[in-house]
Amino acid sequence: MIGFIVKRVLQAVFVVLAVTLLVSYAVRLTGDPAVMLSQGAGSVTEQDLQNIRAGLGLDRPFAVQYLSYMGGLLHGDFGRSFAGGTSVGRLIGDALPATLMLAFVSLALSILISVPLGIRAAVHKGKASDQAIRILSLVGLSFPNFWLALMLVLLLSITFPLLPPSGWDGPISLVMPALTMAIILSATNVRLVRTTMLETLSAQYIMVARSKGLKERVVLYKHALRNCAIPLITYMGLQFGGLIGGIVVIEKVFNWPGMGTLAFDAIASRDYPVLQGAVTVLALVIVVVNLLVDIAYGIVDPRIRTR
């Protein structure tokens, strides 16, 4: 087991190094921050731009800039924003809790929606309710997340002014972005719960439980659902990476004060350190969650350790 964990940790470290290298290179393709910073300063010469680049350390070779960035990361230093000089670590510290809160609430809402619907579809296989749930899940899969977000804003903020359309105005502001992500996640999870429950309900121990005269509710929720929980939890852990990626777009639509909005604003202002830091932290979160899922799966199923 120790060898399995060490192997997975080394793989995770390699992924993080690859991500930081790619991100550091890619952000430099978004434009010249010296030009952005000099806007509004009147007549600017090429020498002025060179001086700005030298002041930001952008005149050094890319390899030197990357190694300097990684050296800072090892000490917990993400650098300083080009716009205003604020510590990037502080900006991330303000935005990351909002993103994580949105992610976990979305995941919890998705479980509350998908598990009852998936069970009902499996129990009523082939009937009208099963067909309706399967069609709804297919419709949910077909919606782009930003389109669904805009439709919810139109319905719940403009047509019926029940919820704030964007920003943070207390916990009520969490409802629409979390609901958007939960609907998208549930579209997949309902199908997973249905398939897993159908396999479980055909198992011999379920037939034995029914033959003992146990109530159907006990058979479903005590015996069948417990066995469905393992693949569902595993899948949701692996799903977390996609969830974070989707949240970045949703945050921008709802002007949510999280990592996605921070990254979008950094792209618009060519703020390399902020963009590097935001993407690196999001990648770290995804890598750590997947590492924990891998380790948990290796503990539950020893066959995984030998693959």
Steps between C-alpha positions, in 0.01 A plus 500: 500500500786741581655439157163571337463830690858608421444424130179703494661793688793508253254500211311789664826699545586444133153620394534816712845576352365449148200724569711782647740483202219507243312775683811715539566476127137538390430816703779674311304447179209712626674830423757747627419631851734797443267629227198448725663680795610792284151569365377843605852625569514713185784461251701186575825412326648157442761583765220566751351159422842337542538670838159369613590146390832524684322620812262202485783256429359413158824578319662189643500164311187290550694222676631749759151643558352149540768385745457822699121439511547139615752612762241741635231230501716275717492777760128570453568820305285541186649840420323833473232624265621723219190713557538662841772277644263304726630162617364226271481267800265747668278528190482119477431474872198732455365320190566130567248454787219636277587253223526203737171593668328516162654165396395310813148648511454413130618144563270461802201635304582262217491203739163612639360522146661203327478223761117501548442544125749224411340260749149579376607445138657162587204381709251600227716380211321534163206691645398860431692644797818319390464633146434854627806497728725365223378767257551772761856381567573499126362854471718606794807354330422694181498844665824704497558615859519872412170481307326332792641767734367781281157335479482473879592867533228589250243289686586551868643853498329686215163331429447407866733718712562240771879476506789745443635462144869522590764580760492422872199627697497237774435125485201552268749596227630143509169349384510564124867417426479187720170397338650544153795273580279250685267461199795437269658247738169328571443429131794258508458376855135397451604264221781358714272441800236338277749262335670405828167452676369276220806275533466491878126425497563190288754362752414185692527656846231754405265217400580327831422821690164531321418133559545562874210745480702816560327822404595630153627824653743305722618289204561809288652743746675267744627217281506617136596867542795415725659297219424770244673760715856374434508554119297821540742649752798394287350654190414823675855529628632465146227737385637773725757606240229561241296676765779750570545561126127567456489725804757734344248585225202515737686737733552746217134484393381569857791731585574265789803619704699178453802367318331498158421872513852568630651308206276667239585847632871410499478397133333829409774704672793274394576449867735202468567432870127497591409277205791263571408481867127446439548222244773335709279491811200365306723230350632416847146462635406265214821296533464462877134393476581243230797376704277448805243317284773276355630415847150437636421277203825310552402438861152378406607290200850341534501405130546871412841503672650258247390692188 
